[in-house]
Amino acid sequence: MTRGRRGPLIRVAGLALLWGSAFLWIELALNSGLTPFQIAFARAALGSAVLLVLTRGAHQRLPRDRGTWGRLVVAAFFCNALPFLLFAIGQRTVDSGLAGVLHATTPLWSVLISTVVGTERAIGPVRLGGLVLGFAGTLLIFAPWQATGLLSGGALVLLGASASYAVGFAYMGSRLTGRGTGPLALSAAQLLAATALSSPAVLIEGPVPTDLDLRAVASVAVLGIFSTGFTFYLSYRLIADEGATSAATVGYLLPVVSVALGAVVLDEEPGLRVVAGAAVVLAGVAATRWRGWRGDEDAAGQRPAPAGAGRD
């Protein structure tokens, strides 16, 4: 394999590792005494700090009009503040590997929501089958018909976080694209808004616990700086350099990374049913992207520009 061909593969693998490890760092931060509110706030604050530095380096400017900031607050709530908090709450009782698997349902929620609200054109049989297949895989993971099933409050909270991302993406696609502000600047502004939204609860309960240890600091620092801030940047670079198809590939690797790290670092045992369910979910996601595979590049061969903001 030539160096030129290895480049995209290395970038995809690196982004998947940083992004997929977020669930591990959340778990470690929780085990070290941090609360979900503290984790969500620190993650948004550190991520925004990284993006502000990158924005300045790219000579982009934060938006200045109130209308854009108002839309950014809505996007920040659904795409950052709420899911950051829900994932931390859910992982109090759910393993990090399963959290990564449930995060993979976000594209399924996106198709479902866009179809219901009418922003999605008539869904074809392949994509409809993918939607049904994906949620069937989720049902297989939960197995509510078994005493050993995984259906619980924490798991439902994680599904809610994934659905929140989908709502946020739909809103961003209709209200934040083509605003004339650079993508890094929009991302930095969005995470700044998420930081502000997360701050009231943290101020009430205290920014840090009294018995904070080094592992807690390291976990939340890696989560905010690398698994949030730098993943935003790397996502944009991958889309700009390689196209949306390569960027979409990362989504299929996240459950693999989260399950593997959970097993190796935390001694989690996902079980055969969870692994099988994850495979079914990813197959469903692949089917729902059927039309996207043929439309990632336009007739002139140009790659789509990066969107206005990123996700977990």
Coordinates of C-alpha atoms in Angstrom, one line a residue:
M1 CA 0.0 0.0 0.0
T2 CA 1.4 3.4 -1.1
R3 CA 1.8 6.2 1.3
G4 CA -0.9 8.2 -0.5
R5 CA -3.4 5.4 0.0
R6 CA -2.4 4.9 3.6
G7 CA -3.1 8.5 4.5
P8 CA -6.9 8.5 4.4
L9 CA -6.9 5.1 6.2
I10 CA -4.7 6.5 9.0
R11 CA -6.9 9.6 9.4
V12 CA -10.0 7.5 9.6
A13 CA -8.5 5.2 12.1
G14 CA -7.1 8.0 14.2
L15 CA -10.5 9.9 14.2
A16 CA -12.3 6.6 15.1
L17 CA -9.9 6.0 18.0
L18 CA -10.3 9.5 19.4
W19 CA -14.0 9.6 18.9
G20 CA -14.8 6.1 20.0
S21 CA -12.7 6.4 23.1
A22 CA -15.0 9.1 24.5
F23 CA -17.2 6.5 26.2
L24 CA -14.1 5.1 28.0
W25 CA -13.1 8.5 29.3
I26 CA -16.7 9.2 30.5
E27 CA -16.7 5.9 32.4
L28 CA -13.3 6.7 34.0
A29 CA -14.4 10.2 35.0
L30 CA -17.5 8.8 36.6
N31 CA -15.6 6.2 38.4
S32 CA -13.2 8.9 39.7
G33 CA -16.0 10.9 41.4
L34 CA -17.1 13.4 38.8
T35 CA -20.8 14.0 38.3
P36 CA -22.5 14.0 34.9
F37 CA -23.0 17.7 35.1
Q38 CA -19.4 18.3 35.8
I39 CA -18.3 16.0 33.0
A40 CA -20.7 17.7 30.5
F41 CA -19.5 21.2 31.4
A42 CA -15.8 20.3 31.4
R43 CA -16.1 18.5 28.1
A44 CA -17.8 21.5 26.4
A45 CA -15.4 24.1 28.0
L46 CA -12.2 22.2 27.0
G47 CA -13.5 21.4 23.6
S48 CA -14.4 25.0 22.9
A49 CA -11.0 26.2 24.1
V50 CA -9.3 23.9 21.6
L51 CA -11.6 25.1 18.8
L52 CA -11.1 28.7 19.6
V53 CA -7.3 28.2 19.2
L54 CA -7.8 26.4 15.9
T55 CA -10.3 29.1 14.8
R56 CA -7.8 31.8 15.5
G57 CA -5.0 29.9 13.7
A58 CA -7.3 29.5 10.6
H59 CA -8.1 33.2 10.7
Q60 CA -11.8 32.6 11.0
R61 CA -14.1 34.9 13.1
L62 CA -16.9 34.0 15.4
P63 CA -20.4 35.0 14.3
R64 CA -21.5 38.4 15.4
D65 CA -25.2 38.6 14.6
R66 CA -27.8 37.7 17.2
G67 CA -29.8 35.5 14.8
T68 CA -26.9 33.1 14.3
W69 CA -26.1 33.0 18.0
G70 CA -29.8 32.2 18.7
R71 CA -29.7 29.3 16.3
L72 CA -26.4 28.1 17.7
V73 CA -27.9 28.0 21.2
V74 CA -30.6 25.6 20.0
A75 CA -28.0 23.5 18.1
A76 CA -25.8 23.5 21.2
F77 CA -28.6 22.3 23.4
F78 CA -29.6 19.3 21.2
C79 CA -26.1 18.4 19.8
N80 CA -23.9 19.1 22.8
A81 CA -25.2 20.1 26.2
L82 CA -28.1 17.6 26.4
P83 CA -26.4 14.5 24.9
F84 CA -23.1 15.2 26.7
L85 CA -25.1 15.1 30.0
L86 CA -27.3 12.2 29.0
F87 CA -24.4 10.0 28.0
A88 CA -22.7 10.7 31.4
I89 CA -26.0 9.9 33.2
G90 CA -26.6 6.7 31.2
Q91 CA -23.1 5.4 31.7
R92 CA -23.6 5.4 35.5
T93 CA -25.4 2.1 34.9
V94 CA -24.5 1.0 31.4
D95 CA -21.1 -0.2 30.2
S96 CA -19.0 2.1 28.0
G97 CA -19.0 -0.4 25.1
L98 CA -22.8 -0.6 25.0
A99 CA -22.9 3.2 25.1
G100 CA -20.8 3.3 21.9
V101 CA -23.1 0.7 20.3
L102 CA -26.3 2.7 21.1
H103 CA -24.6 5.9 19.9
A104 CA -24.5 4.2 16.5
T105 CA -28.3 4.4 16.2
T106 CA -28.0 8.2 15.6
P107 CA -28.3 7.9 11.8
L108 CA -31.4 5.7 12.2
W109 CA -33.0 8.4 14.3
S110 CA -32.0 11.0 11.7
V111 CA -33.7 9.2 8.9
L112 CA -36.8 8.6 11.1
I113 CA -37.1 12.2 12.2
S114 CA -36.5 13.7 8.8
T115 CA -39.1 11.4 7.3
V116 CA -41.7 12.3 9.9
V117 CA -41.1 16.1 9.7
G118 CA -41.1 15.9 5.9
T119 CA -37.5 17.1 5.2
E120 CA -36.7 13.6 3.8
R121 CA -37.9 12.7 0.3
A122 CA -39.9 9.5 -0.2
I123 CA -37.8 6.8 1.5
G124 CA -37.0 3.8 -0.8
P125 CA -37.5 0.1 0.1
V126 CA -33.7 -0.4 0.8
R127 CA -33.5 2.5 3.2
L128 CA -36.8 1.6 4.8
G129 CA -35.6 -1.9 5.3
G130 CA -32.4 -0.5 6.8
L131 CA -34.4 1.5 9.3
V132 CA -36.4 -1.5 10.4
L133 CA -33.3 -3.6 10.5
G134 CA -31.4 -1.1 12.6
F135 CA -34.1 -0.8 15.2
A136 CA -34.5 -4.6 15.2
G137 CA -30.8 -4.8 16.1
T138 CA -31.4 -2.3 19.0
L139 CA -34.3 -4.5 20.2
L140 CA -32.0 -7.6 20.0
I141 CA -29.5 -5.8 22.2
F142 CA -32.1 -4.9 24.8
A143 CA -33.9 -8.3 24.7
P144 CA -36.7 -7.2 26.9
W145 CA -38.3 -10.6 26.6
Q146 CA -35.4 -12.1 28.6
A147 CA -34.6 -11.8 32.3
T148 CA -31.0 -11.0 31.4
G149 CA -32.1 -8.3 28.9
L150 CA -30.4 -4.9 28.9
L151 CA -33.5 -2.7 28.8
S152 CA -33.0 -0.2 31.6
G153 CA -33.4 3.4 32.5
G154 CA -29.7 4.0 31.7
A155 CA -30.0 2.4 28.3
L156 CA -33.1 4.4 27.4
V157 CA -31.3 7.6 28.5
L158 CA -28.5 6.7 26.0
L159 CA -31.0 6.2 23.3
G160 CA -32.4 9.6 24.1
A161 CA -29.0 11.1 23.7
S162 CA -28.6 9.5 20.3
A163 CA -32.0 10.8 19.3
S164 CA -31.1 14.3 20.6
Y165 CA -28.1 14.3 18.2
A166 CA -30.4 13.5 15.4
V167 CA -32.7 16.4 16.2
G168 CA -29.7 18.7 16.5
F169 CA -28.3 17.5 13.1
A170 CA -31.7 18.1 11.4
Y171 CA -31.9 21.6 12.9
M172 CA -28.3 22.4 11.9
G173 CA -28.8 21.2 8.4
S174 CA -31.8 23.6 7.9
R175 CA -30.7 26.6 10.0
L176 CA -26.9 26.7 10.2
T177 CA -25.5 25.7 6.8
G178 CA -24.4 28.4 4.4
R179 CA -24.4 31.2 7.1
G180 CA -21.1 32.7 5.8
T181 CA -19.1 31.8 8.9
G182 CA -16.2 29.3 8.8
P183 CA -16.9 25.8 10.1
L184 CA -14.3 25.9 12.8
A185 CA -15.7 29.3 14.0
L186 CA -19.3 27.9 14.0
S187 CA -18.1 24.8 16.0
A188 CA -16.2 26.9 18.5
A189 CA -19.2 29.2 18.9
Q190 CA -21.6 26.2 19.3
L191 CA -19.4 24.6 22.1
L192 CA -19.2 28.0 23.8
A193 CA -23.0 28.1 23.8
A194 CA -23.0 24.5 25.2
T195 CA -20.6 25.5 27.9
A196 CA -22.9 28.4 28.9
L197 CA -25.9 26.1 28.9
S198 CA -24.1 23.5 31.1
S199 CA -22.8 26.0 33.6
P200 CA -25.8 26.8 35.9
A201 CA -26.1 23.2 37.3
V202 CA -22.3 23.0 37.8
L203 CA -22.3 26.3 39.7
I204 CA -25.0 24.9 42.0
E205 CA -23.3 21.6 42.8
G206 CA -19.7 22.9 42.5
P207 CA -17.3 22.7 39.6
V208 CA -15.1 19.9 41.1
P209 CA -15.5 17.4 43.9
T210 CA -13.4 17.9 47.1
D211 CA -11.6 14.6 46.6
L212 CA -10.7 15.0 42.9
D213 CA -7.8 12.8 41.9
L214 CA -5.4 12.8 39.0
R215 CA -7.3 10.1 37.0
A216 CA -10.4 12.2 37.0
V217 CA -8.5 15.2 35.8
A218 CA -6.7 13.2 33.1
S219 CA -9.9 11.5 31.9
V220 CA -12.0 14.6 31.5
A221 CA -9.0 16.5 30.0
V222 CA -8.6 13.8 27.3
L223 CA -12.4 13.7 26.8
G224 CA -12.7 17.5 26.3
I225 CA -9.5 18.2 24.4
F226 CA -9.0 15.2 22.2
S227 CA -12.3 13.3 22.0
T228 CA -14.3 16.5 21.6
G229 CA -12.3 19.5 20.4
F230 CA -9.8 17.7 18.1
T231 CA -12.5 15.3 16.7
F232 CA -14.5 18.3 15.5
Y233 CA -11.4 19.6 13.7
L234 CA -10.4 16.2 12.3
S235 CA -13.9 15.5 11.1
Y236 CA -13.9 18.7 9.0
R237 CA -10.4 18.0 7.6
L238 CA -11.4 14.4 6.6
I239 CA -14.6 15.7 4.9
A240 CA -12.7 18.4 3.1
D241 CA -9.8 16.2 2.0
E242 CA -11.4 12.8 1.4
G243 CA -15.1 13.5 1.0
A244 CA -18.2 12.5 3.1
T245 CA -17.9 8.8 2.3
S246 CA -14.6 8.5 4.2
A247 CA -16.0 10.6 7.1
A248 CA -19.1 8.4 7.3
T249 CA -16.9 5.3 7.6
V250 CA -15.8 6.5 11.0
G251 CA -19.3 6.1 12.3
Y252 CA -19.2 2.3 11.6
L253 CA -15.9 2.0 13.6
L254 CA -17.1 3.8 16.8
P255 CA -18.9 0.8 18.3
V256 CA -15.9 -1.4 17.5
V257 CA -13.6 1.0 19.3
S258 CA -15.9 1.5 22.3
V259 CA -16.5 -2.2 22.8
A260 CA -12.8 -3.1 22.4
L261 CA -11.6 -0.4 24.8
G262 CA -14.3 -1.3 27.3
A263 CA -13.2 -5.0 27.2
V264 CA -9.4 -4.3 27.4
V265 CA -9.3 -1.4 29.8
L266 CA -12.4 -1.9 32.0
D267 CA -12.9 -5.7 31.7
E268 CA -16.3 -5.3 30.3
E269 CA -18.0 -8.3 28.7
P270 CA -20.4 -7.2 26.0
G271 CA -21.8 -10.7 25.3
L272 CA -22.6 -12.4 22.1
R273 CA -26.1 -10.9 21.8
V274 CA -24.8 -7.3 22.1
V275 CA -22.1 -8.0 19.5
A276 CA -24.7 -9.5 17.1
G277 CA -27.1 -6.7 17.8
A278 CA -24.4 -4.1 17.0
A279 CA -23.7 -5.8 13.7
V280 CA -27.4 -5.7 12.8
V281 CA -27.6 -2.0 13.8
L282 CA -24.6 -1.2 11.6
A283 CA -26.0 -3.1 8.7
G284 CA -29.2 -1.1 9.1
V285 CA -27.3 2.1 9.2
A286 CA -25.4 1.1 6.0
A287 CA -28.7 0.5 4.2
T288 CA -30.2 3.8 5.3
R289 CA -27.1 5.5 3.7
W290 CA -27.7 3.8 0.4
R291 CA -28.6 6.9 -1.5
G292 CA -25.8 8.8 0.2
W293 CA -23.2 6.5 -1.3
R294 CA -24.1 7.5 -4.7
G295 CA -24.5 11.2 -4.0
D296 CA -21.5 12.1 -1.8
E297 CA -19.8 13.8 -4.8
D298 CA -21.7 16.0 -7.3
A299 CA -21.5 15.5 -11.1
A300 CA -18.4 17.6 -11.3
G301 CA -16.6 15.4 -8.8
Q302 CA -16.5 18.0 -6.1
R303 CA -16.6 16.9 -2.5
P304 CA -19.3 18.5 -0.2
A305 CA -18.1 21.2 2.1
P306 CA -17.9 20.6 5.8
A307 CA -21.1 21.2 7.8
G308 CA -21.5 23.9 10.4
A309 CA -20.9 21.8 13.5
G310 CA -20.0 18.3 14.7
R311 CA -21.1 15.7 17.2
D312 CA -19.8 13.4 20.0

